[in-house]
C-alpha cells in the first residue's frame, strides 16, 4: 500500500520505469511461451464437444441429459504447456442432472464409463482413473472426465463429485469457481500517475508489448504454476502445492493488491501479489494444532487445503517453494545484463520457455533494425522510436 | 558532437588530429553498463574498444564473436570498404549506435551462444592480414 511514497522517499532517484517495463515485457514473452496454442485449445474443445454429443445420444436417460464442460486451467484460461512430452490435461465435468445425491458414486462413475466404452473409438482410448475416466488423444492431450451431480444443499449452483474412495460425494463448484475467478480477473489495478505517464511516452515504451489478452492475474497464475513445476522437479513432487490452491491464493492476493494499492509499475504489482499469497491462507488453532483452510468461496464444505492437515510436509512444501519464488522475482529487478537475468529466469522457470522468450526479446530489436526504425534514445538505449539517434544500417564483421 | 549526444556523453581529447573518447553505454534498460573507448586518427578508421567489463570473463572462455581483437576487445562494427563507414560520417551517429547494438547482441549471445546480429566473417588467407583482404 505504501507504494507511492516508497519511491518518492528515494531522494534524487526516479524509479527505473524503463527497466521495470522491460522486465515485465520479458515475463510477458515467457507467458507467451507457456501458453497452449489456439489450435491446441480448439482441438481439445471440439474433442470434448464430440464426447458430449456421444453421451447425449445414450439410451440411458440419466446419461442422455448429461452436460460436459471444462473445469480447471482450461476453463480459467491459466493452462500451461506441459513440461515434458506433448500431452496436456483437459479437465472436464460430466454433470448428470437427473441423478440424486443418494446415488452410489461407484455406480454413477460406471454409468459414464459404460457409455464411453460403447463407442468403438473411445473404447481404445479409455483409461480408468480413481475418480474419473481418461480419454487419451495420443500425442495431443487427454480428457479427464469426472462425473458430478447436483448438490441439493448448495444454494450457489454447486455440485457433488465422488471422493477418492468413491464412497461418498464431496462438495465442489466448478462453474461457480470459474465465475469467481473471472470476476477477479476483471479487477483493474491502480498505478501511479508517474507510471501511467511513463508508459505512454514513446521513448519509455521501447517496443510494443506482447499480446495482452489474458490480464495480469492469469499471467501471475501461469508463472507461479510453472515455477512450482520446475522447483518440485528438483524436490519431492509429492509435496507440491496443487494448482487450485495456487490459483485461489493468487486470485485473492491480486484482488487485495489491485483494490488497495497504488503501484509504481506492473512489476511491483506482480511482486506484491506473489509476496502476499500466504496471507490468504486461513490458519485455525484446533486444540493447539495448526489447521489450514483455503476455502472454496463458491460452495460451503470445500477446503482446498484439507490434505495439508493430514501431512505437514505439504504446507512446508508450499512455504518453501513460495519463498524461493518471491526471491527470484525480487532478484531479477536488481540484476544487470540480459544474460544474467536470463540465467535467473531459466533457473526459476526452465530454459525451455526462457530461451525462446529471450529470442523474442532480441527480435524486437532486430525487427526494428531491419525496418530502419531502431534508434538510441537517451536514458533508454535501443528503441523503436522516431526520436533519438537513428541506428544506421551496418554489417558486423570480424572473426 | 560526441559530447552533445546523450548516447555518447563522456570525456576525451583531441591531439594532433587524433581523437580519444571514452563513454558509458547501456544498450537497453536490462543491460549492463559498459565503458567504451573510441580512437580515431584522421585519415584512418575509428577503433572501438570495450574498456570495462572484461568481455572475455563474461564469455567464460568462449571466443568473442565479431571482434578484431579479443583483448583489448576491439569491436567489428561495420563491413570495411562498403561505405557503411566513411570519413564523412559522424562517429556519434554511426559508430556509437553500432556499438550499442553490438553490446546488445553480445549479451544475447552470452546466453544463447548464437550471434543474432547478423554479419560477415573475413575469408581466411595464408597470411594474417584479415582486415583488408575480405571484400568479396
Coordinates of C-alpha atoms in Angstrom, one line a residue:
Chain A
X1 CA 0.0 0.0 0.0
X2 CA 2.9 2.2 0.7
X3 CA 3.9 2.1 -3.0
X4 CA 3.6 5.6 -4.0
X5 CA 5.6 7.1 -1.1
X6 CA 8.2 4.4 -1.2
X7 CA 9.6 5.8 -4.4
X8 CA 9.4 9.5 -3.6
X9 CA 11.4 8.8 -0.5
X10 CA 14.4 7.9 -2.6
X11 CA 15.9 11.3 -2.9
X12 CA 17.0 12.0 -6.4
X13 CA 16.2 8.5 -7.7
X14 CA 13.4 8.1 -10.1
X15 CA 12.1 4.5 -10.1
X16 CA 13.7 2.9 -13.2
X17 CA 10.4 2.7 -15.2
X18 CA 12.2 1.7 -18.3
X19 CA 13.7 -1.3 -16.6
X20 CA 10.5 -2.3 -14.8
X21 CA 8.6 -2.1 -18.1
X22 CA 11.2 -4.2 -19.8
X23 CA 11.3 -6.9 -17.1
X24 CA 7.5 -7.2 -17.4
X25 CA 7.9 -7.4 -21.2
X26 CA 10.3 -10.2 -20.8
X27 CA 8.0 -12.0 -18.4
X28 CA 5.2 -11.4 -20.9
X29 CA 7.2 -13.3 -23.5
X30 CA 7.8 -16.1 -21.0
X31 CA 4.0 -16.3 -20.5
X32 CA 3.5 -16.5 -24.3
X33 CA 5.8 -19.5 -24.3
X34 CA 3.8 -21.0 -21.6
X35 CA 0.5 -20.7 -23.5
X36 CA -1.1 -23.5 -25.3
X37 CA -1.7 -22.6 -29.0
X38 CA -5.1 -21.6 -30.1
X39 CA -5.4 -24.6 -32.3
X40 CA -4.5 -26.9 -29.4
X41 CA -7.3 -25.4 -27.3
X42 CA -9.7 -25.5 -30.2
X43 CA -8.9 -29.1 -31.0
X44 CA -9.4 -30.1 -27.4
X45 CA -12.7 -28.3 -27.4
X46 CA -14.0 -30.0 -30.5
X47 CA -13.0 -33.3 -28.9
X48 CA -14.9 -32.8 -25.7
X49 CA -17.9 -31.5 -27.6
X50 CA -17.9 -34.7 -29.6
X51 CA -17.8 -36.7 -26.4
X52 CA -20.8 -34.6 -25.2
X53 CA -22.7 -35.4 -28.3
X54 CA -22.0 -39.1 -27.8
X55 CA -23.3 -39.0 -24.3
X56 CA -26.4 -37.1 -25.4
X57 CA -27.3 -40.0 -27.7
X58 CA -27.2 -42.6 -25.0
X59 CA -30.1 -44.9 -24.4
X60 CA -29.7 -44.4 -20.7
X61 CA -31.8 -41.3 -19.8
X62 CA -29.5 -40.2 -17.0
X63 CA -26.6 -40.1 -19.4
X64 CA -28.6 -38.5 -22.2
X65 CA -29.2 -35.5 -20.1
X66 CA -25.6 -35.1 -19.1
X67 CA -23.7 -31.9 -19.8
X68 CA -20.0 -31.8 -20.4
X69 CA -18.0 -28.7 -19.7
X70 CA -14.4 -27.8 -18.8
X71 CA -13.1 -27.0 -15.4
X72 CA -9.6 -26.2 -14.1
X73 CA -7.0 -24.4 -16.0
X74 CA -8.5 -24.7 -19.5
X75 CA -11.7 -23.1 -18.2
X76 CA -9.9 -20.4 -16.2
X77 CA -7.5 -19.5 -19.0
X78 CA -4.5 -20.4 -17.0
X79 CA -3.3 -23.6 -18.7
X80 CA 0.4 -24.1 -19.2
X81 CA 2.1 -26.2 -21.9
X82 CA 3.3 -29.4 -20.4
X83 CA 6.9 -29.6 -19.4
X84 CA 7.7 -33.0 -20.7
X85 CA 6.0 -34.6 -23.7
X86 CA 3.2 -33.1 -25.7
X87 CA 0.0 -34.1 -23.9
X88 CA -1.8 -31.5 -21.8
X89 CA -4.6 -32.1 -19.4
X90 CA -8.2 -31.1 -20.2
X91 CA -10.3 -31.4 -17.0
X92 CA -13.9 -31.9 -17.7
X93 CA -17.1 -32.3 -15.6
X94 CA -19.8 -34.7 -16.8
X95 CA -22.7 -33.2 -15.0
X96 CA -25.6 -35.6 -14.5
X97 CA -28.6 -33.5 -13.8
X98 CA -31.0 -36.3 -13.2
X99 CA -29.2 -38.3 -10.6
X100 CA -30.0 -37.8 -6.9
X101 CA -27.5 -37.3 -4.1
X102 CA -28.4 -40.7 -2.7
X103 CA -26.9 -42.4 -5.7
X104 CA -23.8 -44.6 -5.2
X105 CA -20.7 -42.8 -6.6
X106 CA -19.4 -46.2 -7.9
X107 CA -22.5 -46.8 -10.0
X108 CA -22.6 -43.2 -11.3
X109 CA -19.0 -43.4 -12.4
X110 CA -19.6 -46.8 -14.0
X111 CA -22.6 -45.4 -16.0
X112 CA -20.4 -42.8 -17.6
X113 CA -17.7 -45.3 -18.3
X114 CA -20.1 -47.8 -19.9
X115 CA -21.4 -45.2 -22.3
X116 CA -17.9 -44.2 -23.3
X117 CA -17.0 -47.8 -23.9
X118 CA -19.9 -48.3 -26.2
X119 CA -18.1 -46.1 -28.7
X120 CA -15.6 -48.2 -30.5
X121 CA -13.1 -45.4 -30.9
X122 CA -13.3 -44.2 -27.4
X123 CA -13.0 -47.8 -26.1
X124 CA -9.5 -47.9 -27.4
X125 CA -8.6 -44.6 -25.8
X126 CA -10.3 -45.2 -22.5
X127 CA -8.3 -45.4 -19.2
X128 CA -10.0 -45.7 -15.8
X129 CA -8.6 -43.3 -13.1
X130 CA -9.5 -43.1 -9.5
X131 CA -12.4 -40.7 -9.8
X132 CA -12.6 -40.0 -13.5
X133 CA -12.4 -41.5 -16.9
X134 CA -9.5 -40.6 -19.2
X135 CA -9.6 -40.5 -22.9
X136 CA -6.2 -40.4 -24.4
X137 CA -5.7 -38.5 -27.6
X138 CA -2.2 -39.7 -28.1
X139 CA 0.4 -37.1 -28.7
X140 CA -2.1 -34.2 -28.1
X141 CA -4.0 -34.2 -24.9
X142 CA -6.1 -36.3 -22.6
X143 CA -9.6 -35.6 -21.5
X144 CA -10.2 -36.3 -17.8
X145 CA -14.0 -36.7 -17.3
X146 CA -15.2 -36.5 -13.7
X147 CA -18.9 -37.3 -13.1
X148 CA -20.8 -34.9 -11.0
X149 CA -24.3 -34.5 -9.7
X150 CA -26.4 -31.7 -8.3
X151 CA -25.6 -30.7 -4.7
X152 CA -29.1 -30.1 -3.3
X153 CA -27.5 -28.4 -0.2
X154 CA -25.8 -25.7 -2.1
X155 CA -27.7 -22.6 -2.9
X156 CA -25.0 -21.4 -5.3
X157 CA -25.4 -24.0 -8.0
X158 CA -22.8 -26.2 -6.5
X159 CA -22.1 -29.9 -7.5
X160 CA -21.0 -33.1 -5.9
X161 CA -18.2 -35.3 -7.2
X162 CA -17.0 -38.7 -5.9
X163 CA -14.4 -38.7 -3.2
X164 CA -11.1 -40.6 -3.7
X165 CA -12.5 -43.8 -2.3
X166 CA -15.7 -43.5 -4.3
X167 CA -17.6 -44.0 -1.1
X168 CA -19.3 -40.6 -0.8
X169 CA -19.9 -37.4 -2.6
X170 CA -18.0 -34.2 -1.8
X171 CA -19.0 -30.6 -2.5
X172 CA -17.4 -28.6 -5.2
X173 CA -18.5 -25.8 -7.7
X174 CA -16.6 -25.7 -10.9
X175 CA -18.9 -23.3 -12.6
X176 CA -19.1 -21.1 -9.6
X177 CA -15.3 -21.1 -9.2
X178 CA -14.9 -20.2 -12.8
X179 CA -17.2 -17.2 -12.4
X180 CA -15.5 -16.2 -9.2
X181 CA -12.1 -16.3 -10.9
X182 CA -13.4 -14.3 -13.9
X183 CA -14.7 -11.6 -11.6
X184 CA -11.2 -11.3 -10.1
X185 CA -9.5 -11.0 -13.4
X186 CA -11.7 -8.0 -14.2
X187 CA -10.5 -6.0 -11.2
X188 CA -8.3 -3.2 -12.6
X189 CA -5.1 -2.4 -10.8
X190 CA -4.1 1.1 -9.9
X191 CA -0.8 2.7 -10.9
X192 CA 0.8 6.0 -10.0
X193 CA 0.4 8.9 -12.3
X194 CA 4.2 8.8 -12.9
X195 CA 4.0 5.2 -14.2
X196 CA 0.9 5.9 -16.3
X197 CA 2.8 8.8 -17.9
X198 CA 6.0 6.8 -18.4
X199 CA 4.0 4.2 -20.3
X200 CA 2.6 6.4 -22.9
X201 CA 5.8 8.4 -23.6
X202 CA 7.1 6.9 -26.8
X203 CA 10.7 6.8 -25.6
X204 CA 10.0 4.9 -22.4
X205 CA 8.0 2.2 -24.1
X206 CA 10.8 1.0 -26.4
X207 CA 8.9 -1.8 -28.1
X208 CA 5.3 -2.9 -28.3
X209 CA 4.4 -5.4 -25.5
X210 CA 3.4 -8.9 -26.3
X211 CA -0.3 -9.5 -26.9
X212 CA -2.0 -8.9 -23.7
X213 CA -5.4 -10.6 -23.7
X214 CA -5.1 -12.6 -20.6
X215 CA -4.5 -10.0 -18.0
X216 CA -2.1 -9.9 -15.1
X217 CA -3.9 -12.3 -12.8
X218 CA -3.9 -15.1 -15.3
X219 CA -0.3 -14.5 -16.1
X220 CA 0.6 -14.5 -12.5
X221 CA -1.1 -17.9 -12.0
X222 CA 0.8 -19.3 -15.0
X223 CA 4.1 -18.0 -13.8
X224 CA 3.5 -19.4 -10.3
X225 CA 2.5 -22.8 -11.6
X226 CA 5.5 -23.1 -13.9
X227 CA 7.8 -22.1 -11.2
X228 CA 6.2 -24.7 -8.9
X229 CA 6.7 -27.4 -11.6
X230 CA 10.4 -26.6 -12.1
X231 CA 11.0 -26.3 -8.3
X232 CA 9.4 -29.6 -7.5
X233 CA 11.1 -31.4 -10.3
X234 CA 14.2 -30.9 -8.1
X235 CA 12.4 -31.6 -4.9
X236 CA 9.8 -34.2 -3.8
X237 CA 6.9 -33.9 -6.2
X238 CA 4.5 -35.3 -3.6
X239 CA 4.6 -32.0 -1.6
X240 CA 4.0 -29.6 -4.5
X241 CA 1.0 -27.4 -3.8
X242 CA -1.9 -28.2 -6.0
X243 CA -2.9 -25.8 -8.7
X244 CA -6.3 -24.9 -7.2
X245 CA -4.6 -23.7 -4.1
X246 CA -2.1 -21.6 -6.0
X247 CA -4.8 -20.2 -8.3
X248 CA -7.1 -19.3 -5.3
X249 CA -4.3 -17.6 -3.3
X250 CA -3.1 -15.6 -6.4
X251 CA -6.6 -14.5 -7.1
X252 CA -7.3 -13.4 -3.6
X253 CA -3.9 -11.6 -3.4
X254 CA -4.5 -9.9 -6.7
X255 CA -7.9 -8.7 -5.7
X256 CA -6.5 -7.3 -2.5
X257 CA -3.5 -5.6 -4.1
X258 CA -5.4 -4.3 -7.1
X259 CA -8.1 -2.8 -4.9
X260 CA -6.0 -1.4 -2.1
X261 CA -2.6 -0.5 -3.6
X262 CA -1.3 2.1 -5.9
X263 CA 1.7 0.7 -7.7
X264 CA 4.7 2.2 -9.3
X265 CA 4.7 -0.4 -12.1
X266 CA 3.2 -3.7 -13.2
X267 CA 6.3 -5.5 -12.0
X268 CA 5.8 -4.1 -8.5
X269 CA 2.2 -5.3 -8.5
X270 CA 3.2 -8.8 -9.6
X271 CA 5.9 -9.0 -6.9
X272 CA 3.4 -7.9 -4.3
X273 CA 0.7 -10.2 -5.5
X274 CA 3.1 -13.2 -5.1
X275 CA 4.6 -11.9 -1.9
X276 CA 1.1 -11.7 -0.2
X277 CA -0.2 -15.1 -1.2
X278 CA 0.4 -16.8 2.2
X279 CA -1.6 -14.1 4.0
X280 CA -4.7 -15.6 2.4
X281 CA -4.2 -19.0 3.9
X282 CA -6.5 -19.2 6.9
X283 CA -4.9 -20.8 9.9
X284 CA -7.1 -22.0 12.8
X285 CA -5.9 -23.2 16.1
X286 CA -7.6 -26.5 16.8
X287 CA -6.6 -27.8 20.2
X288 CA -3.1 -26.5 19.8
X289 CA -2.7 -27.8 16.3
X290 CA -2.4 -25.6 13.2
X291 CA -5.4 -26.2 10.9
X292 CA -5.1 -24.8 7.4
X293 CA -8.0 -23.7 5.4
X294 CA -8.1 -22.4 1.8
X295 CA -11.9 -22.3 1.4
X296 CA -13.7 -22.6 -1.9
X297 CA -15.8 -19.4 -1.6
X298 CA -18.3 -20.6 -4.1
X299 CA -19.6 -23.5 -2.1
X300 CA -19.5 -24.5 1.6
X301 CA -17.7 -27.5 2.7
X302 CA -14.7 -27.5 0.3
X303 CA -11.3 -26.8 1.8
X304 CA -8.7 -26.9 -0.9
X305 CA -6.0 -27.4 1.7
X306 CA -7.6 -30.2 3.6
X307 CA -4.7 -32.5 2.8
X308 CA -2.3 -30.1 4.4
X309 CA -3.9 -31.0 7.7
X310 CA -3.1 -34.7 7.2
X311 CA 0.6 -34.2 6.3
X312 CA 2.7 -31.2 7.5
X313 CA 5.1 -31.7 4.6
X314 CA 2.5 -30.3 2.3
X315 CA 2.2 -26.8 3.9
X316 CA 6.0 -26.9 4.4
X317 CA 6.4 -27.6 0.7
X318 CA 4.2 -24.7 -0.1
X319 CA 6.0 -22.2 2.1
X320 CA 9.5 -23.2 1.0
X321 CA 8.5 -23.0 -2.7
X322 CA 6.8 -19.7 -2.2
X323 CA 9.9 -18.1 -0.6
X324 CA 12.1 -19.2 -3.5
X325 CA 9.7 -17.8 -6.0
X326 CA 9.4 -14.5 -4.1
X327 CA 13.2 -14.3 -4.0
X328 CA 13.6 -15.0 -7.7
X329 CA 11.2 -12.2 -8.7
X330 CA 12.8 -9.8 -6.3
X331 CA 16.3 -10.6 -7.6
X332 CA 15.6 -10.0 -11.3
X333 CA 14.9 -6.4 -10.9
X334 CA 18.2 -5.8 -9.2
X335 CA 20.3 -7.6 -11.8
X336 CA 22.1 -6.1 -14.9
X337 CA 22.7 -7.9 -18.1
X338 CA 20.3 -9.8 -20.3
X339 CA 22.4 -12.9 -19.8
X340 CA 22.4 -12.7 -16.0
X341 CA 18.6 -12.1 -15.9
X342 CA 18.1 -14.9 -18.4
X343 CA 20.0 -17.3 -16.3
X344 CA 18.0 -16.4 -13.2
X345 CA 14.8 -16.8 -15.1
X346 CA 15.9 -20.1 -16.6
X347 CA 16.7 -21.5 -13.2
X348 CA 13.2 -20.5 -12.0
X349 CA 11.1 -21.1 -15.0
X350 CA 13.1 -23.5 -17.1
X351 CA 15.2 -22.9 -20.2
X352 CA 12.6 -24.3 -22.4
X353 CA 10.4 -21.2 -22.1
X354 CA 13.0 -18.6 -21.1
X355 CA 15.4 -19.1 -24.1
X356 CA 12.6 -18.6 -26.6
X357 CA 11.4 -15.6 -24.6
X358 CA 14.8 -14.0 -24.9
X359 CA 14.8 -14.7 -28.6
X360 CA 11.5 -12.8 -28.8
X361 CA 13.0 -10.0 -26.8
X362 CA 16.0 -9.8 -29.1
X363 CA 13.7 -10.0 -32.1
X364 CA 12.0 -6.8 -31.1
X365 CA 15.4 -5.1 -31.6
X366 CA 16.1 -7.0 -34.8
X367 CA 12.9 -6.2 -36.5
X368 CA 13.1 -2.5 -35.6
X369 CA 16.6 -2.7 -37.0
X370 CA 15.7 -4.3 -40.3
X371 CA 12.8 -1.9 -40.8
X372 CA 15.1 1.0 -40.2
X373 CA 13.3 2.2 -37.1
X374 CA 15.9 1.4 -34.5
X375 CA 17.3 4.4 -32.5
X376 CA 19.3 5.1 -29.4
X377 CA 17.1 7.1 -27.1
X378 CA 18.6 8.9 -24.2
X379 CA 18.0 7.1 -20.9
X380 CA 16.7 4.0 -22.6
X381 CA 19.1 2.8 -25.2
X382 CA 17.9 0.8 -28.2
X383 CA 14.3 1.6 -29.0
X384 CA 11.9 1.5 -31.9
X385 CA 11.4 5.2 -31.8
X386 CA 11.3 8.2 -34.1
X387 CA 13.3 10.2 -31.6
X388 CA 16.9 9.8 -30.6
X389 CA 19.9 8.8 -32.8
X390 CA 18.9 6.5 -35.6
X391 CA 21.0 3.3 -35.9
X392 CA 22.2 3.2 -39.5
X393 CA 22.4 0.0 -41.5
X394 CA 25.6 -2.0 -40.7
X395 CA 27.1 -5.4 -41.0
X396 CA 29.1 -6.8 -38.1
X397 CA 32.4 -8.0 -39.3
X398 CA 35.4 -9.7 -37.8
X399 CA 36.4 -13.2 -36.7
Chain B
X1 CA 29.2 16.3 -31.4
X2 CA 30.1 13.3 -29.2
X3 CA 29.5 15.3 -26.1
X4 CA 26.3 16.7 -27.3
X5 CA 24.9 13.3 -27.9
X6 CA 23.4 11.7 -24.8
X7 CA 24.3 8.3 -26.1
X8 CA 28.0 9.0 -26.1
X9 CA 28.3 11.5 -23.4
X10 CA 31.8 11.1 -21.8
X11 CA 35.2 12.6 -22.0
X12 CA 38.2 12.7 -24.1
X13 CA 40.7 14.8 -26.0
X14 CA 41.8 15.6 -29.5
X15 CA 45.5 15.9 -30.1
X16 CA 47.4 16.1 -33.3
X17 CA 44.4 15.0 -35.3
X18 CA 43.8 12.1 -33.0
X19 CA 40.6 11.7 -31.0
X20 CA 40.4 9.6 -28.0
X21 CA 36.9 9.4 -26.5
X22 CA 35.6 7.4 -23.5
X23 CA 32.0 7.0 -22.6
X24 CA 29.5 4.7 -21.0
X25 CA 26.9 2.7 -22.9
X26 CA 23.9 0.8 -21.6
X27 CA 22.3 -0.7 -24.6
X28 CA 18.8 -1.4 -23.0
X29 CA 17.3 -1.0 -19.6
X30 CA 18.1 -4.6 -18.8
X31 CA 21.7 -4.4 -20.0
X32 CA 24.9 -3.8 -18.1
X33 CA 26.7 -0.5 -18.4
X34 CA 29.9 -0.8 -20.5
X35 CA 32.7 1.6 -20.7
X36 CA 33.9 2.2 -24.3
X37 CA 36.8 4.0 -25.8
X38 CA 36.9 5.3 -29.4
X39 CA 40.2 6.1 -31.0
X40 CA 40.1 7.9 -34.3
X41 CA 43.1 9.1 -36.2
X42 CA 42.3 11.3 -39.1
X43 CA 42.9 9.5 -42.3
X44 CA 42.3 6.1 -40.7
X45 CA 39.2 4.4 -39.4
X46 CA 37.7 4.6 -35.9
X47 CA 38.7 1.9 -33.4
X48 CA 36.2 1.0 -30.7
X49 CA 37.4 -0.9 -27.6
X50 CA 35.5 -2.1 -24.6
X51 CA 37.4 -1.0 -21.6
X52 CA 35.2 -2.4 -18.9
X53 CA 34.0 -5.0 -18.0
X54 CA 36.3 -7.7 -19.4
X55 CA 34.2 -9.4 -22.1
X56 CA 36.3 -12.5 -22.1
X57 CA 35.5 -13.1 -18.5
X58 CA 31.8 -12.7 -19.2
X59 CA 32.2 -15.1 -22.1
X60 CA 33.7 -17.6 -19.8
X61 CA 36.4 -18.8 -22.2
X62 CA 34.4 -18.7 -25.4
X63 CA 35.9 -16.8 -28.3
X64 CA 34.3 -13.5 -28.7
X65 CA 32.4 -13.1 -32.0
X66 CA 32.7 -10.1 -34.4
X67 CA 35.8 -8.6 -32.8
X68 CA 39.1 -7.6 -34.4
X69 CA 40.9 -8.4 -31.2
X70 CA 39.9 -10.5 -28.2
X71 CA 41.8 -8.3 -25.8
X72 CA 41.8 -5.4 -25.6
X73 CA 38.4 -6.1 -27.0
X74 CA 38.1 -4.2 -30.3
X75 CA 34.7 -4.4 -31.9
X76 CA 33.9 -5.0 -35.5
X77 CA 31.0 -2.8 -36.2
X78 CA 30.8 -2.5 -40.0
X79 CA 31.9 -4.1 -43.2
X80 CA 35.1 -2.4 -44.4
X81 CA 35.2 -0.7 -47.8
X82 CA 31.4 -0.9 -48.3
X83 CA 30.7 2.7 -47.4
X84 CA 28.9 1.7 -44.2
X85 CA 31.6 3.8 -42.6
X86 CA 33.5 6.6 -44.3
X87 CA 35.4 9.6 -43.1
X88 CA 32.5 11.8 -44.0
X89 CA 30.3 10.1 -41.3
X90 CA 30.0 11.4 -37.8
X91 CA 31.2 9.0 -35.2
X92 CA 28.4 10.0 -32.9
X93 CA 25.7 9.0 -35.3
X94 CA 27.2 5.9 -36.9
X95 CA 29.8 4.1 -34.8
X96 CA 28.3 4.9 -31.4
X97 CA 24.8 3.4 -32.2
X98 CA 26.5 0.4 -33.7
X99 CA 28.4 -0.2 -30.5
X100 CA 25.2 -0.2 -28.6
X101 CA 23.8 -2.7 -31.0
X102 CA 26.9 -4.9 -30.7
X103 CA 26.7 -4.9 -26.9
X104 CA 23.0 -5.8 -27.0
X105 CA 23.7 -8.8 -29.3
X106 CA 26.7 -9.7 -27.2
X107 CA 24.5 -10.2 -24.0
X108 CA 22.1 -12.2 -26.0
X109 CA 25.0 -14.3 -27.4
X110 CA 26.2 -14.9 -23.8
X111 CA 23.1 -16.8 -23.1
X112 CA 22.1 -18.3 -26.4
X113 CA 25.6 -18.8 -27.9
X114 CA 24.3 -17.7 -31.2
X115 CA 25.1 -14.3 -32.7
X116 CA 21.7 -12.8 -33.6
X117 CA 23.0 -9.6 -35.1
X118 CA 23.9 -11.0 -38.5
X119 CA 27.2 -10.1 -40.1
X120 CA 30.1 -11.3 -42.2
X121 CA 33.3 -13.0 -41.4
X122 CA 36.6 -12.4 -43.2
X123 CA 37.9 -15.0 -45.5
X124 CA 41.0 -16.6 -44.0
X125 CA 44.0 -16.2 -46.2
X126 CA 47.5 -17.6 -46.0
X127 CA 48.8 -14.6 -44.2
X128 CA 47.3 -12.9 -41.2
X129 CA 46.1 -9.7 -42.9
X130 CA 42.4 -10.3 -42.3
X131 CA 41.3 -6.8 -42.1
X132 CA 41.8 -5.8 -45.6
X133 CA 41.5 -9.0 -47.5
X134 CA 37.9 -9.9 -47.5
X135 CA 35.8 -7.8 -49.6
X136 CA 34.4 -10.4 -51.9

